[in-house]
Structure formats: structure tokens, C-alpha cells
mmCIF file of C-alpha atoms in Angstrom:
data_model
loop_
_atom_site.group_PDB
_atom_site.id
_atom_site.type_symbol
_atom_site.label_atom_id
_atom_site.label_comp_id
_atom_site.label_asym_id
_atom_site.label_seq_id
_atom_site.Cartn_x
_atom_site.Cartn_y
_atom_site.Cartn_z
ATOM 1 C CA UNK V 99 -6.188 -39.819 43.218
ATOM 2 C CA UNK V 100 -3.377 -39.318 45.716
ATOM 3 C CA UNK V 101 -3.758 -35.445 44.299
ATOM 4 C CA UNK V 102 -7.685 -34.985 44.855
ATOM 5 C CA UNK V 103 -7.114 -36.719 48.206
ATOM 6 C CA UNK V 104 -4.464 -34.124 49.238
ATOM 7 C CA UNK V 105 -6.360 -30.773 48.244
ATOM 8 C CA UNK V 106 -8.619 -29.902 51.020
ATOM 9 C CA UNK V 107 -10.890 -27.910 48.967
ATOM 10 C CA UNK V 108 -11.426 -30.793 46.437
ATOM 11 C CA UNK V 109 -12.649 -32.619 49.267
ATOM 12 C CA UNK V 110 -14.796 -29.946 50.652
ATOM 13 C CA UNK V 111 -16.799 -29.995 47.468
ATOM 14 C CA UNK V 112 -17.020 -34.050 47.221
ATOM 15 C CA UNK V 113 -17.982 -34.115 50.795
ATOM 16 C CA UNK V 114 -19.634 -31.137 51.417
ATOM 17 C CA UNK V 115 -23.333 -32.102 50.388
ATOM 18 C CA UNK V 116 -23.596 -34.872 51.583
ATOM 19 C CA UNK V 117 -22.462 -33.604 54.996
ATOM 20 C CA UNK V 118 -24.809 -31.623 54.597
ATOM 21 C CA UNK V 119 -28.169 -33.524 53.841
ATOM 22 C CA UNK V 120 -27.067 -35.817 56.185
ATOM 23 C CA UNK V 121 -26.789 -32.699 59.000
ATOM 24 C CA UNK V 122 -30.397 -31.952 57.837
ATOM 25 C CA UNK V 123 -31.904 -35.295 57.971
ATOM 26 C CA UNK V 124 -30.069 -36.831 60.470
ATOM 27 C CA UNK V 125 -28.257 -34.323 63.275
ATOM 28 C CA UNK V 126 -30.591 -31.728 63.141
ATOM 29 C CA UNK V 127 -33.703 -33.500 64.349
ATOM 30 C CA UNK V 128 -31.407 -35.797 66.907
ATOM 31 C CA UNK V 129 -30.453 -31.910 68.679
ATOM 32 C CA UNK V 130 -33.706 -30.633 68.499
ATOM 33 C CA UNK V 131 -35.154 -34.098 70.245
ATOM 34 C CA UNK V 132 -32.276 -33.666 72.865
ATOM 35 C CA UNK V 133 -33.486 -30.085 73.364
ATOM 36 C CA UNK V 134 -37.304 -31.267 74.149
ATOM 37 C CA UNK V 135 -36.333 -33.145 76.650
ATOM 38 C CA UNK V 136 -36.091 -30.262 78.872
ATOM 39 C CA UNK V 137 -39.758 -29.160 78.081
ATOM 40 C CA UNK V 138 -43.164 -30.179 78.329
ATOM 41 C CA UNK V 139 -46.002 -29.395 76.124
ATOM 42 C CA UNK V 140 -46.603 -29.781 72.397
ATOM 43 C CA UNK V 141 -46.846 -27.570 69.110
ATOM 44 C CA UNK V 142 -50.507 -26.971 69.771
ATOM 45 C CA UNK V 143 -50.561 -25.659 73.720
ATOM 46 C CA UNK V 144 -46.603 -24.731 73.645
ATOM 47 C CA UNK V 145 -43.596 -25.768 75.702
ATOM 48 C CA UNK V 146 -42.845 -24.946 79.280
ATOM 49 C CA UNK V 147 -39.206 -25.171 80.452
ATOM 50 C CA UNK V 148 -39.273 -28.175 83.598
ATOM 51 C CA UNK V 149 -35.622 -28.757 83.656
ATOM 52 C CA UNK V 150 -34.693 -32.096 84.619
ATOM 53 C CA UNK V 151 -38.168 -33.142 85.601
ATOM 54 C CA UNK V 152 -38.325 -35.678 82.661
ATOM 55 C CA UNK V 153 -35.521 -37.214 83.517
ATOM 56 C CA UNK V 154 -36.873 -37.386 87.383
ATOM 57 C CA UNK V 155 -40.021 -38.881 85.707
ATOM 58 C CA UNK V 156 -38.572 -41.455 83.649
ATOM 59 C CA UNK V 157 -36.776 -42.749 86.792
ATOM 60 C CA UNK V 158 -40.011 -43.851 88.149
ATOM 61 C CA UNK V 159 -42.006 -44.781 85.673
ATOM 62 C CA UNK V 160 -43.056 -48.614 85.598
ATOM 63 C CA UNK V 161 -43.789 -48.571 82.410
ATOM 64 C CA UNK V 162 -40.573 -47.399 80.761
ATOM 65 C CA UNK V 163 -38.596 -50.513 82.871
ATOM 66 C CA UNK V 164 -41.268 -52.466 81.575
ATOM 67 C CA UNK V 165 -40.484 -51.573 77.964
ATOM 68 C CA UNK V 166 -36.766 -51.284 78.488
ATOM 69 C CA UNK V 167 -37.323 -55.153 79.753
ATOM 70 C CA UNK V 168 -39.406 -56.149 76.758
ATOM 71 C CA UNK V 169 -36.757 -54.754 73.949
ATOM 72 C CA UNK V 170 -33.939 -55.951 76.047
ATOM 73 C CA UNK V 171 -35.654 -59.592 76.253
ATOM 74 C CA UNK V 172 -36.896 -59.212 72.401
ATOM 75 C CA UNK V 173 -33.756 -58.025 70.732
ATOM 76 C CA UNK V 174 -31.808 -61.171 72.232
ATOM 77 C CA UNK V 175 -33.809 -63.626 71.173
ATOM 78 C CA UNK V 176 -34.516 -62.365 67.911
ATOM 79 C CA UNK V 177 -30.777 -61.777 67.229
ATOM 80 C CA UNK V 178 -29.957 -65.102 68.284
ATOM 81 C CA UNK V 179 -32.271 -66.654 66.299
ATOM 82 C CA UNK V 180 -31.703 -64.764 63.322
ATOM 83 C CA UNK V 181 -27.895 -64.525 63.326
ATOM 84 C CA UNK V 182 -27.986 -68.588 63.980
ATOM 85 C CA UNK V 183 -30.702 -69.376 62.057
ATOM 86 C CA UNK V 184 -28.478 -67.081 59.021
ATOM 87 C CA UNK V 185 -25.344 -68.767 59.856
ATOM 88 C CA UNK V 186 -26.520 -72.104 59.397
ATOM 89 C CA UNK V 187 -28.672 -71.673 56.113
ATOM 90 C CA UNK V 188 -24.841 -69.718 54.682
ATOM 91 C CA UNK V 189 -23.491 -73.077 55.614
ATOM 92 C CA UNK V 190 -26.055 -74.983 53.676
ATOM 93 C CA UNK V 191 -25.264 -72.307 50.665
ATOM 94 C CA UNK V 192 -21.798 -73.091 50.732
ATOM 95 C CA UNK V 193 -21.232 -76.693 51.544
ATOM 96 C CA UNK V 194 -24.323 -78.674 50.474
ATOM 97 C CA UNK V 195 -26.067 -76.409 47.907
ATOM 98 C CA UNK V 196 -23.138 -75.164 46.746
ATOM 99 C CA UNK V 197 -23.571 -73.887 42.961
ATOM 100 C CA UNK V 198 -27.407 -74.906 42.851
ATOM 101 C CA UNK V 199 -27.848 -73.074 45.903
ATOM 102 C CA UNK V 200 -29.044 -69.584 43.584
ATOM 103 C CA UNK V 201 -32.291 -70.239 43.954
ATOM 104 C CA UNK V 202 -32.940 -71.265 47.556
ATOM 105 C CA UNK V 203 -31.098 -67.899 48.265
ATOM 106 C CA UNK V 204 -33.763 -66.278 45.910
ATOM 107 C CA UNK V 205 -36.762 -68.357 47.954
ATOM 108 C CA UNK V 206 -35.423 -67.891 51.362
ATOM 109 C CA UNK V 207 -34.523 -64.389 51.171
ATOM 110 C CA UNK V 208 -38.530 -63.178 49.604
ATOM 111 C CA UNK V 209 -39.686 -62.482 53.137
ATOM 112 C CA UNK V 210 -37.447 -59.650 53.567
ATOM 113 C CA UNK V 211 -38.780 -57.277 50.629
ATOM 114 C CA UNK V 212 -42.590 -58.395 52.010
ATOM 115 C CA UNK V 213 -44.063 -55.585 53.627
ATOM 116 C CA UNK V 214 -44.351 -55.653 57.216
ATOM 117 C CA UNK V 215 -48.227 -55.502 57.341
ATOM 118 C CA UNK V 216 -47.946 -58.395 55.147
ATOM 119 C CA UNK V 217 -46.541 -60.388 57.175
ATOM 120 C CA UNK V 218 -48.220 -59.620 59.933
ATOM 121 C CA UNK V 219 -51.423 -60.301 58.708
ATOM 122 C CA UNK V 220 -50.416 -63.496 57.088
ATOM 123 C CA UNK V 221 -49.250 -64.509 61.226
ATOM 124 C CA UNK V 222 -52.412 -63.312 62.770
ATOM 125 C CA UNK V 223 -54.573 -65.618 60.337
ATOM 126 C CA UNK V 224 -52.117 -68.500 61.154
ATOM 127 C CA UNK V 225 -52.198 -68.424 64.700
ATOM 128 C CA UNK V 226 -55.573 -67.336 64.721
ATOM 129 C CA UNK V 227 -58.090 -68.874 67.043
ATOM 130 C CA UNK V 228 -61.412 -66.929 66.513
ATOM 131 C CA UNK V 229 -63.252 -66.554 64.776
ATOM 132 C CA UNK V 230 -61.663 -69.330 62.312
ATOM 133 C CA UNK V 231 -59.445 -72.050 63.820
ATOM 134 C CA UNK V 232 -55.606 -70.711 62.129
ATOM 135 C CA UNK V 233 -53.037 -73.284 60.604
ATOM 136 C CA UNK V 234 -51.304 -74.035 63.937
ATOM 137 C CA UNK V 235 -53.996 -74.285 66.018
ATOM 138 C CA UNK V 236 -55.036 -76.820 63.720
ATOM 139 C CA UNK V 237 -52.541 -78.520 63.794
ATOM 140 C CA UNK V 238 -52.203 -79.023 67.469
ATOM 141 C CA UNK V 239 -56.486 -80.166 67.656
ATOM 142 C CA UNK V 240 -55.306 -82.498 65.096
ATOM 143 C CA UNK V 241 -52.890 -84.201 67.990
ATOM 144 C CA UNK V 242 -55.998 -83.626 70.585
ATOM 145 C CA UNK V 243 -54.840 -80.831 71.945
ATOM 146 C CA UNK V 244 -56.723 -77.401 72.328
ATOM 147 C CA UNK V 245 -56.363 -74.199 70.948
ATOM 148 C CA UNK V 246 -53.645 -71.680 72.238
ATOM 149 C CA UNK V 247 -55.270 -68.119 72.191
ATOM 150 C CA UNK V 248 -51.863 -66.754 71.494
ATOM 151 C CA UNK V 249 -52.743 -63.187 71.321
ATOM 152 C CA UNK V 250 -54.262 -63.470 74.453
ATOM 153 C CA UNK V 251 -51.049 -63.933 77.078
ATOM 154 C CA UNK V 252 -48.117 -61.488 76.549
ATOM 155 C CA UNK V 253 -45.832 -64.613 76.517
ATOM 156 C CA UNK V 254 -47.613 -66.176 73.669
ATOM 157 C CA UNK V 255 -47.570 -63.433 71.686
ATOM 158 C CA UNK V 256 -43.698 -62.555 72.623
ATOM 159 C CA UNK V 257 -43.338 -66.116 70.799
ATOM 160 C CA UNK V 258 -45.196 -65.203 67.363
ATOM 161 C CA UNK V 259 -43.567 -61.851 67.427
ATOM 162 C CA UNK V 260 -40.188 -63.797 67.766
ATOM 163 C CA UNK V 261 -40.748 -66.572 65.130
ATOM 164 C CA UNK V 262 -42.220 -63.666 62.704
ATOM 165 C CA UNK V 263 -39.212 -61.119 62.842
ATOM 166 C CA UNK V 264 -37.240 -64.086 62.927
ATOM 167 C CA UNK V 265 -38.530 -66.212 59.696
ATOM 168 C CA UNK V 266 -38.766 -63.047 57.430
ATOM 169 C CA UNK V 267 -35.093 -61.756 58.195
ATOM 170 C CA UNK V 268 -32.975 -64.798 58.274
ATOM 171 C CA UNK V 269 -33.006 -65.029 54.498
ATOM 172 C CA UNK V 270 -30.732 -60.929 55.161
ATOM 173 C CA UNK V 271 -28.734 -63.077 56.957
ATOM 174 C CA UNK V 272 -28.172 -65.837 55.381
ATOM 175 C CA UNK V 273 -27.070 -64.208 52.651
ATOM 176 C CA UNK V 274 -25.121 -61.796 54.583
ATOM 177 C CA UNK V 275 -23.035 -64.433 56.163
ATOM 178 C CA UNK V 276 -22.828 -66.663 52.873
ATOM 179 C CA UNK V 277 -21.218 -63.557 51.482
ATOM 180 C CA UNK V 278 -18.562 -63.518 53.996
ATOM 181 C CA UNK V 279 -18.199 -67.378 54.078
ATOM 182 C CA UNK V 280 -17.238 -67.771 50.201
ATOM 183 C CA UNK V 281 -14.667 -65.338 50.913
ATOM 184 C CA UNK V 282 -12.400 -67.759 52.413
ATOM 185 C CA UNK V 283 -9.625 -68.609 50.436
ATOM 186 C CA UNK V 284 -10.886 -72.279 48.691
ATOM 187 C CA UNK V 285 -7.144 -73.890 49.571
ATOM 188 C CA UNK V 286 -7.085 -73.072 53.402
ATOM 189 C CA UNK V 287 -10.152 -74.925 53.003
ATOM 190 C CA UNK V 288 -8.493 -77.962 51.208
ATOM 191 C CA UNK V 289 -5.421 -77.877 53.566
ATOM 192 C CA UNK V 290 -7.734 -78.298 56.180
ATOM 193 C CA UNK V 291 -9.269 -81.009 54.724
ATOM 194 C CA UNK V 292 -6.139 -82.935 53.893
ATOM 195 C CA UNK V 293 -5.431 -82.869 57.477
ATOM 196 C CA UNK V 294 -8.358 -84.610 58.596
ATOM 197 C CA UNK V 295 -10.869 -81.812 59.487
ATOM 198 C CA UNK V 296 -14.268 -82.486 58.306
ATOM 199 C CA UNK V 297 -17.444 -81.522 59.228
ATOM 200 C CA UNK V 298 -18.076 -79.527 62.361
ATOM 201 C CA UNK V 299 -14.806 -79.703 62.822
ATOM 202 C CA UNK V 300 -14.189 -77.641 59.648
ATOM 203 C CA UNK V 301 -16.500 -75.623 60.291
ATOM 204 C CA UNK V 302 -15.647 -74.661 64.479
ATOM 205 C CA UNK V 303 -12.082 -74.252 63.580
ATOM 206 C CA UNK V 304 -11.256 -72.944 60.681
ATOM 207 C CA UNK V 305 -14.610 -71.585 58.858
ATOM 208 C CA UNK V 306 -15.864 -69.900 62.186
ATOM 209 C CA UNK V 307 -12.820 -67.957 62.975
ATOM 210 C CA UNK V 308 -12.091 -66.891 59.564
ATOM 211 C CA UNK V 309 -15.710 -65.717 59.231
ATOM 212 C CA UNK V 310 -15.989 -63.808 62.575
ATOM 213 C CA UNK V 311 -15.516 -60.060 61.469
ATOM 214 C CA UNK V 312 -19.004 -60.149 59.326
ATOM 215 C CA UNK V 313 -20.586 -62.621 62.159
ATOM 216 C CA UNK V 314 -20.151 -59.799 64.172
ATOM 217 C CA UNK V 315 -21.286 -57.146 61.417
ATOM 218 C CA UNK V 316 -24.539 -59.569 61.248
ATOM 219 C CA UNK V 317 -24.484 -59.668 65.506
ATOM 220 C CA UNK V 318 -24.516 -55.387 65.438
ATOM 221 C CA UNK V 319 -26.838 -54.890 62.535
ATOM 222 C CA UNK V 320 -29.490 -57.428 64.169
ATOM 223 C CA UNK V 321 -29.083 -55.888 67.393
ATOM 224 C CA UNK V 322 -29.854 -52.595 66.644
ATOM 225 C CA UNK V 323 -32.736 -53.333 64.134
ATOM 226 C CA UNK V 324 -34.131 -55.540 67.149
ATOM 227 C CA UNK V 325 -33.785 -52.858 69.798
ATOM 228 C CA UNK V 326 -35.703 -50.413 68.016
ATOM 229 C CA UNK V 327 -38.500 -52.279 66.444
ATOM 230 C CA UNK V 328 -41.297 -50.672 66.210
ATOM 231 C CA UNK V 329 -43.599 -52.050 62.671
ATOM 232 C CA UNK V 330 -43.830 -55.387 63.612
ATOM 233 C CA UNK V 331 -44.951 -54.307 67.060
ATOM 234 C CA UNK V 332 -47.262 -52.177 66.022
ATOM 235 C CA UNK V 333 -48.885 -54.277 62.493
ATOM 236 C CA UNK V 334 -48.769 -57.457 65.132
ATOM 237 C CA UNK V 335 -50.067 -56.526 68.621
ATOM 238 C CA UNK V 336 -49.983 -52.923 69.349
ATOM 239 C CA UNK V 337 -48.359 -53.500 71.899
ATOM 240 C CA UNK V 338 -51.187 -55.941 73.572
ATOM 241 C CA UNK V 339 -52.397 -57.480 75.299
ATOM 242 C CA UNK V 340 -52.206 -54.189 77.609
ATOM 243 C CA UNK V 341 -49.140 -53.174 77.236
ATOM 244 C CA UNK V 342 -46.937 -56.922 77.331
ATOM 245 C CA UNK V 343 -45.606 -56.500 73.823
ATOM 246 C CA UNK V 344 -44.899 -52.849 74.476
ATOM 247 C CA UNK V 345 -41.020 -52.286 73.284
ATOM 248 C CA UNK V 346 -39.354 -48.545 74.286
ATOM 249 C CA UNK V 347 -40.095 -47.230 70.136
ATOM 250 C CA UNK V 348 -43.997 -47.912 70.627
ATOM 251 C CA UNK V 349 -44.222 -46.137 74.378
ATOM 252 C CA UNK V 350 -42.448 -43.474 72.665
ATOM 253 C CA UNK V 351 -44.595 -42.794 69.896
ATOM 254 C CA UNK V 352 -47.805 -43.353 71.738
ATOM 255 C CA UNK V 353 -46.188 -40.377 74.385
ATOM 256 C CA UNK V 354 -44.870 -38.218 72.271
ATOM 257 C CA UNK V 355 -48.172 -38.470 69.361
ATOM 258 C CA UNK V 356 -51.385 -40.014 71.124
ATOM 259 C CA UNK V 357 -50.881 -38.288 74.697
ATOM 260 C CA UNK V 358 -49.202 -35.187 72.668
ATOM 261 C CA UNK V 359 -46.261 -35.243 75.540
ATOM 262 C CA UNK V 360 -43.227 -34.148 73.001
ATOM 263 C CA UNK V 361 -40.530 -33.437 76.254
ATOM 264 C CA UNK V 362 -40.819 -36.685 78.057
ATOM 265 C CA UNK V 363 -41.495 -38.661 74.540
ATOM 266 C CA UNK V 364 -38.077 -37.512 73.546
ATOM 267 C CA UNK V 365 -36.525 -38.506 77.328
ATOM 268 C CA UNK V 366 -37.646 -41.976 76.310
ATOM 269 C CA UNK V 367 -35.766 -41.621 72.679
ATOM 270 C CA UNK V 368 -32.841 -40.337 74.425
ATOM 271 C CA UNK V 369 -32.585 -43.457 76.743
ATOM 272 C CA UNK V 370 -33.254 -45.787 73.609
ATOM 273 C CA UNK V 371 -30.378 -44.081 71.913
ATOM 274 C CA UNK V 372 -27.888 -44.804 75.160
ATOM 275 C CA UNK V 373 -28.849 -48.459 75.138
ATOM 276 C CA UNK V 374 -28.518 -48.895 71.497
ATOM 277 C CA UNK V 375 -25.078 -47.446 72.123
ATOM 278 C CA UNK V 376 -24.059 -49.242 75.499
ATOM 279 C CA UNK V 377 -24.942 -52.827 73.577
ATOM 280 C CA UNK V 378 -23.407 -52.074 70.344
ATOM 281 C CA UNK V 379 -20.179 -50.813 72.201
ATOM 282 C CA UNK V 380 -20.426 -53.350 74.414
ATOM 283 C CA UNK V 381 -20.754 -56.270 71.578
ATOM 284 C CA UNK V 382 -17.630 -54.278 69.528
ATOM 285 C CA UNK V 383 -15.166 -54.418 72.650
ATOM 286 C CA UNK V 384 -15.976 -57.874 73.601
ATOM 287 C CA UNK V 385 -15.422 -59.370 70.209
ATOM 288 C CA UNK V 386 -12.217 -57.386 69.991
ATOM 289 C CA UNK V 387 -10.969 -59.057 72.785
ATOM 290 C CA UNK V 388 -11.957 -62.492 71.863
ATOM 291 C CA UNK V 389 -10.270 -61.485 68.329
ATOM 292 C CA UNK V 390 -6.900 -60.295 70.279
ATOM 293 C CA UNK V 391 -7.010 -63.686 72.019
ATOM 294 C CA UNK V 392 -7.722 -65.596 69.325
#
């Protein structure tokens, strides 16, 4: 191995293509976005060179801060619930379910190979309120109170959106985090144990720590699947009512597709792509400090 890892050209020819589907795929298409956003136009009535004027335009455009507000707000809630949610059902794998815990994992972790229209449909018919009465607003007339339209405010529907993305993804990370929890060694466990920690005690001193590097795997892979959703947006709302569920992925395609503006639909990509990479880096560094601390 040592010998295939030294020669250069070995490594050329076991890297090589996948370098270079990945180029294809991946860094191609990422320049040729970053190139658009210079022009204006579209395949069909061609490109005119406007400079900066994009970026000048993106500056001032309500409804970009608007969006950049919504998948900010969305993609902390939704990892928070999801990553908590995820840590506490790999708890209940590990501690109380233990060995019989195989097929609650199985159960709990269905939603995520649902499709996403699916779901969506199964959450519009149970917090439907016309023109049949849904689950939950059934419930609630059965306590005497009235029907929430709850596609009809953008903060009710920020809430099914939430509970949605959240329910079908915490079984990902719940087993995620279970994976990294039955990691740690079974006698620091014990020696913990014999020396009186139980409980939440156990669990905020010595399985926390010892389970923070794939917390924070499950913290960066949540965030950037929340920041730039765009399915459940669009199978859920569309972005309604107006444009109060409108995240920065579904202004994009709508402005690069529907309004057939390619330049300034790939200025709003672009900005996506630096906040996906300010949080994540942001995220990395701060739990490196708290690690270095620690």
C-alpha cells in the first residue's frame, strides 16, 4: 500500500476519473453560474454583458432580504429541532431500547426514504381546513376551538413546514447520532457509573462530550440541507401565501426559469453559496474552540 501510495502516477490513474466526473458534474456548472452573473438575458434572446449591475440589484431588492430572512429563520429551527429531536431518540436507542431498539430504528427512520410529495400531501390533508375539516383541526373543534386556516398566514404555514421537515428527518438523525453514541467505549461508561453518575448526569458529562465530533457532523449536515431547501417548499406552499414561505433556492429558480432572468438568478445562487459557507465555517470554528476548551 505504502508503494501505490508513493507512485504519483498510480495515483493519477485511481484518482484521475473521478476528478474528473466530479469536475464535470460539479465545478464546471458552479464556473459557468459564476460567469452569468455578469450577464443578463437567457438562451432564447441571448446575454448582454451588465457588469456588476446584478450585484447592484441584489443589494436592493426586498425580496432577496426577505428570502435570505426566511432560510436564515427556517434552517435554525429546523436544525434545532431535528438535531435535538435525533439526539434524544439515539438516547432512547441506547439506554432504554437498548438491543430491542432494531425495530423502532426501522419505524422511526421510514419517513426519510418517503418521497417528498408524499409527505407533503399527507400534511396538507392533515392540516387541512377546506374543503374537509383535516386531523388537527379536528382535533382542536373537538376542545371548542375553531379551525386554524394554516395555509393561510405565512407564520402558520412556517410551523407545518417546520414540524414536516422536522418529523420525516429526525429518524437520519437519530440514527446518525445513535451511531456515534454506541461508539463509546462500554467501561468509561461503567466507571462513570460506579462513581455515582446516573442519568442526566451521565449523559451531560460524559456521553455529551464524548459524542460531540458527530453532534457537530449532524449540526453541519442539517444546516446545509436546511439552508437550501427547496422540495418541501415547493410540494408544500410554493412559496405562499405570496411569497412568506419563499426561501433563497425557490426565488432562484422562479428568476432564473419562470421570469427566464439566468444573470441575476445565478447572483442569488452565488449569495446562497456564501451563506452556506459563512454558517458552516462559522459552526466548524466555534465548536473547535469549545473542543480546545473543553
Amino acid at each position: 500500500m505504502k508503494h501505490v501510495l508513493g507512485d504519483k502516477r498510480a495515483i493519477a490513474i485511481l484518482l484521475g476519473p473521478a476528478l474528473l466526473v466530479y469536475t464535470a458534474v460539479m465545478l464546471v456548472p458552479v464556473l459557468w453560474s459564476l460567469g452569468y452573473t455578469v450577464f443578463e438575458g437567457n438562451t432564447i434572446i441571448g446575454f448582454t454583458f451588465v457588469g456588476f449591475d446584478n450585484f447592484t440589484r441584489l443589494a436592493g431588492d426586498p425580496k432577496v432580504w426577505d428570502a435570505v430572512l426566511f432560510t436564515l429563520k427556517y434552517a435554525l429551527v429546523v436544525t434545532v429541532g431535528q438535531v435535538f429531536i435525533g439526539y434524544l431518540m439515539s438516547l432512547l436507542y441506547v439506554f432504554v431500547l437498548k438491543k430491542s431498539s432494531n425495530i423502532v430504528r426501522t419505524l422511526v427512520f421510514f419517513p426519510v426514504v418517503l418521497p417528498t410529495v408524499a409527505v407533503a400531501l399527507l400534511f396538507q390533508k392533515l392540516f387541512e381546513v377546506a374543503p374537509q375539516t383535516g386531523v388537527v383541526n379536528s382535533i382542536i373543534n373537538s376542545f371548542g376551538g375553531e379551525s386554524v386556516d394554516w395555509f393561510g398566514s405565512g407564520a402558520n404555514a412556517f410551523l407545518v413546514i417546520a414540524i414536516m421537515d422536522i418529523w420525516r428527518s429526525i429518524g437520519f438523525y437519530g440514527v446518525l447520532l445513535y451511531a456515534g453514541i454506541v461508539e463509546i467505549p462500554e467501561d468509561t461508561l461503567e466507571s462513570a457509573r460506579l462513581d455515582g453518575a446516573t442519568g442526566w448526569g451521565l449523559v451531560r458529562h460524559i456521553v455529551l462530550p464524548l459524542s460531540l465530533p458527530v453532534l457537530l457532523s449532524a449540526v453541519i449536515f442539517s444546516i446545509n440541507g436546511t439552508l437550501k431547501v427547496f422540495d418541501t417548499i415547493i410540494a408544500l406552499t410554493n412559496g405562499g401565501p405570496g411569497n412568506a414561505t419563499s426561501p433563497l433556492t425557490l426565488y432562484m429558480f422562479q428568476t432564473s426559469f419562470s421570469y427566464g432572468e439566468y444573470g441575476y438568478g445565478s447572483t442569488i445562487a452565488l449569495l446562497l453559496t456564501i451563506v452556506c459557507l459563512l454558517v458552516t465555517v462559522f459552526i466548524f470554528r466555534s465548536s473547535r474552540r469549545d473542543l480546545t476548551k473543553a
